[in-house]
Amino acid sequence: QLQLVESGGGLVQPGGSLRLSCVVSGFTLEEGFDLYSFGWFRQAPGKEHEGISCISSSGAVTNYVDSVAGRFTISRDNAKNTVYLQMNSLKPEDTAVYYCHTGSTRTEVVNGVGTWGQGIQVTVSS
C-alpha cells in the first residue's frame, strides 16, 4: 500500500520561502513511483480543501491554481521517490495544512482520487 509522508513545514514570515517534501513508499512491483502523477492540496482554517498544483508522471507537465502560480513550483525526483513544493513569496493567506496526493493520472489527482499523505502545517505570520 502506498504511503506518503510530508515534511518541511513550519512557521515563516510573509515574503519568506519554504520547501515541502513528500516521500513515497509502498508502491508495487507492477506500478513504480514513476507511473504516478502527484499533486499538492491545502486546507486553511475554516476554508474548503483545495488543490493548488499537480505534476505528471514524467514531471514534464505541471499545473497551478492562479493564487499560487508564479510563487510555487512543484517538482519530482523519481530516483528518490520524492515530490517537492517550493513556496516563495509566502503570504498569510497561504497558511494551511498542506497535503501530498497521488493518483494514476493528473485527472485523478485533481479529482482527489488516490492516496493522501497525513498533511503538514504551514503558517505564514509576522
PDB file of N, CA and C in Angstrom, residues 19-54:
ATOM      1  N   ARG A  19      10.182  24.868   1.514  1.00  0.00           N
ATOM      2  CA  ARG A  19      10.074  23.759   0.576  1.00  0.00           C
ATOM      3  C   ARG A  19       9.513  22.532   1.279  1.00  0.00           C
ATOM      4  N   LEU A  20       8.392  22.056   0.779  1.00  0.00           N
ATOM      5  CA  LEU A  20       7.784  20.843   1.288  1.00  0.00           C
ATOM      6  C   LEU A  20       8.274  19.636   0.503  1.00  0.00           C
ATOM      7  N   SER A  21       8.433  18.520   1.191  1.00  0.00           N
ATOM      8  CA  SER A  21       8.822  17.271   0.553  1.00  0.00           C
ATOM      9  C   SER A  21       7.770  16.210   0.838  1.00  0.00           C
ATOM     10  N   CYS A  22       7.586  15.320  -0.102  1.00  0.00           N
ATOM     11  CA  CYS A  22       6.660  14.206   0.042  1.00  0.00           C
ATOM     12  C   CYS A  22       7.388  12.939  -0.382  1.00  0.00           C
ATOM     13  N   VAL A  23       7.730  12.110   0.582  1.00  0.00           N
ATOM     14  CA  VAL A  23       8.434  10.862   0.313  1.00  0.00           C
ATOM     15  C   VAL A  23       7.418   9.737   0.213  1.00  0.00           C
ATOM     16  N   VAL A  24       7.515   8.968  -0.852  1.00  0.00           N
ATOM     17  CA  VAL A  24       6.533   7.934  -1.148  1.00  0.00           C
ATOM     18  C   VAL A  24       7.161   6.556  -1.004  1.00  0.00           C
ATOM     19  N   SER A  25       6.433   5.646  -0.390  1.00  0.00           N
ATOM     20  CA  SER A  25       6.883   4.268  -0.240  1.00  0.00           C
ATOM     21  C   SER A  25       5.704   3.322  -0.421  1.00  0.00           C
ATOM     22  N   GLY A  26       6.005   2.048  -0.568  1.00  0.00           N
ATOM     23  CA  GLY A  26       4.972   1.039  -0.637  1.00  0.00           C
ATOM     24  C   GLY A  26       4.379   0.792  -2.010  1.00  0.00           C
ATOM     25  N   PHE A  27       4.960   1.382  -3.047  1.00  0.00           N
ATOM     26  CA  PHE A  27       4.449   1.103  -4.381  1.00  0.00           C
ATOM     27  C   PHE A  27       4.761  -0.345  -4.770  1.00  0.00           C
ATOM     28  N   THR A  28       3.965  -0.873  -5.687  1.00  0.00           N
ATOM     29  CA  THR A  28       4.059  -2.286  -6.039  1.00  0.00           C
ATOM     30  C   THR A  28       5.106  -2.535  -7.112  1.00  0.00           C
ATOM     31  N   LEU A  29       5.387  -3.813  -7.326  1.00  0.00           N
ATOM     32  CA  LEU A  29       6.315  -4.200  -8.389  1.00  0.00           C
ATOM     33  C   LEU A  29       5.746  -3.834  -9.755  1.00  0.00           C
ATOM     34  N   GLU A  30       4.432  -3.908  -9.888  1.00  0.00           N
ATOM     35  CA  GLU A  30       3.779  -3.623 -11.158  1.00  0.00           C
ATOM     36  C   GLU A  30       3.698  -2.136 -11.473  1.00  0.00           C
ATOM     37  N   GLU A  31       3.577  -1.321 -10.435  1.00  0.00           N
ATOM     38  CA  GLU A  31       3.453   0.119 -10.609  1.00  0.00           C
ATOM     39  C   GLU A  31       4.455   0.832  -9.708  1.00  0.00           C
ATOM     40  N   GLY A  32       5.490   1.358 -10.295  1.00  0.00           N
ATOM     41  CA  GLY A  32       6.501   2.087  -9.558  1.00  0.00           C
ATOM     42  C   GLY A  32       6.175   3.557  -9.430  1.00  0.00           C
ATOM     43  N   PHE A  33       7.033   4.267  -8.703  1.00  0.00           N
ATOM     44  CA  PHE A  33       6.841   5.688  -8.445  1.00  0.00           C
ATOM     45  C   PHE A  33       6.696   6.485  -9.736  1.00  0.00           C
ATOM     46  N   ASP A  34       7.451   6.113 -10.758  1.00  0.00           N
ATOM     47  CA  ASP A  34       7.469   6.882 -11.999  1.00  0.00           C
ATOM     48  C   ASP A  34       6.219   6.715 -12.844  1.00  0.00           C
ATOM     49  N   LEU A  35       5.243   5.933 -12.404  1.00  0.00           N
ATOM     50  CA  LEU A  35       3.983   5.775 -13.121  1.00  0.00           C
ATOM     51  C   LEU A  35       2.863   6.631 -12.525  1.00  0.00           C
ATOM     52  N   TYR A  36       3.135   7.322 -11.425  1.00  0.00           N
ATOM     53  CA  TYR A  36       2.109   8.081 -10.719  1.00  0.00           C
ATOM     54  C   TYR A  36       2.229   9.576 -10.967  1.00  0.00           C
ATOM     55  N   SER A  37       1.081  10.219 -11.049  1.00  0.00           N
ATOM     56  CA  SER A  37       1.008  11.666 -11.003  1.00  0.00           C
ATOM     57  C   SER A  37       0.816  12.104  -9.554  1.00  0.00           C
ATOM     58  N   PHE A  38       1.213  13.341  -9.255  1.00  0.00           N
ATOM     59  CA  PHE A  38       1.122  13.844  -7.885  1.00  0.00           C
ATOM     60  C   PHE A  38       0.539  15.247  -7.858  1.00  0.00           C
ATOM     61  N   GLY A  39       0.032  15.604  -6.707  1.00  0.00           N
ATOM     62  CA  GLY A  39      -0.482  16.943  -6.511  1.00  0.00           C
ATOM     63  C   GLY A  39      -0.328  17.385  -5.074  1.00  0.00           C
ATOM     64  N   TRP A  40      -0.425  18.692  -4.885  1.00  0.00           N
ATOM     65  CA  TRP A  40      -0.454  19.277  -3.549  1.00  0.00           C
ATOM     66  C   TRP A  40      -1.793  19.964  -3.338  1.00  0.00           C
ATOM     67  N   PHE A  41      -2.382  19.725  -2.178  1.00  0.00           N
ATOM     68  CA  PHE A  41      -3.624  20.340  -1.764  1.00  0.00           C
ATOM     69  C   PHE A  41      -3.400  21.060  -0.448  1.00  0.00           C
ATOM     70  N   ARG A  42      -4.331  21.915  -0.091  1.00  0.00           N
ATOM     71  CA  ARG A  42      -4.230  22.582   1.197  1.00  0.00           C
ATOM     72  C   ARG A  42      -5.614  22.898   1.742  1.00  0.00           C
ATOM     73  N   GLN A  43      -5.677  23.054   3.064  1.00  0.00           N
ATOM     74  CA  GLN A  43      -6.913  23.445   3.714  1.00  0.00           C
ATOM     75  C   GLN A  43      -6.589  24.437   4.822  1.00  0.00           C
ATOM     76  N   ALA A  44      -7.050  25.660   4.652  1.00  0.00           N
ATOM     77  CA  ALA A  44      -6.872  26.698   5.649  1.00  0.00           C
ATOM     78  C   ALA A  44      -7.970  26.593   6.694  1.00  0.00           C
ATOM     79  N   PRO A  45      -7.747  27.138   7.889  1.00  0.00           N
ATOM     80  CA  PRO A  45      -8.771  27.089   8.936  1.00  0.00           C
ATOM     81  C   PRO A  45     -10.093  27.684   8.466  1.00  0.00           C
ATOM     82  N   GLY A  46     -11.160  26.913   8.585  1.00  0.00           N
ATOM     83  CA  GLY A  46     -12.475  27.366   8.185  1.00  0.00           C
ATOM     84  C   GLY A  46     -12.710  27.434   6.695  1.00  0.00           C
ATOM     85  N   LYS A  47     -11.754  26.975   5.909  1.00  0.00           N
ATOM     86  CA  LYS A  47     -11.866  27.026   4.455  1.00  0.00           C
ATOM     87  C   LYS A  47     -12.001  25.631   3.862  1.00  0.00           C
ATOM     88  N   GLU A  48     -12.395  25.585   2.601  1.00  0.00           N
ATOM     89  CA  GLU A  48     -12.549  24.320   1.912  1.00  0.00           C
ATOM     90  C   GLU A  48     -11.202  23.761   1.468  1.00  0.00           C
ATOM     91  N   HIS A  49     -11.153  22.453   1.374  1.00  0.00           N
ATOM     92  CA  HIS A  49      -9.993  21.765   0.836  1.00  0.00           C
ATOM     93  C   HIS A  49      -9.828  22.146  -0.633  1.00  0.00           C
ATOM     94  N   GLU A  50      -8.627  22.543  -1.039  1.00  0.00           N
ATOM     95  CA  GLU A  50      -8.411  22.967  -2.414  1.00  0.00           C
ATOM     96  C   GLU A  50      -7.118  22.399  -2.982  1.00  0.00           C
ATOM     97  N   GLY A  51      -7.156  22.062  -4.262  1.00  0.00           N
ATOM     98  CA  GLY A  51      -5.959  21.653  -4.964  1.00  0.00           C
ATOM     99  C   GLY A  51      -5.206  22.872  -5.449  1.00  0.00           C
ATOM    100  N   ILE A  52      -3.873  22.852  -5.354  1.00  0.00           N
ATOM    101  CA  ILE A  52      -3.087  24.005  -5.757  1.00  0.00           C
ATOM    102  C   ILE A  52      -2.095  23.696  -6.870  1.00  0.00           C
ATOM    103  N   SER A  53      -1.681  22.447  -7.013  1.00  0.00           N
ATOM    104  CA  SER A  53      -0.702  22.120  -8.036  1.00  0.00           C
ATOM    105  C   SER A  53      -0.682  20.626  -8.305  1.00  0.00           C
ATOM    106  N   CYS A  54      -0.307  20.249  -9.523  1.00  0.00           N
ATOM    107  CA  CYS A  54      -0.139  18.836  -9.850  1.00  0.00           C
ATOM    108  C   CYS A  54       0.975  18.680 -10.877  1.00  0.00           C
TER     109      CYS A  54
END
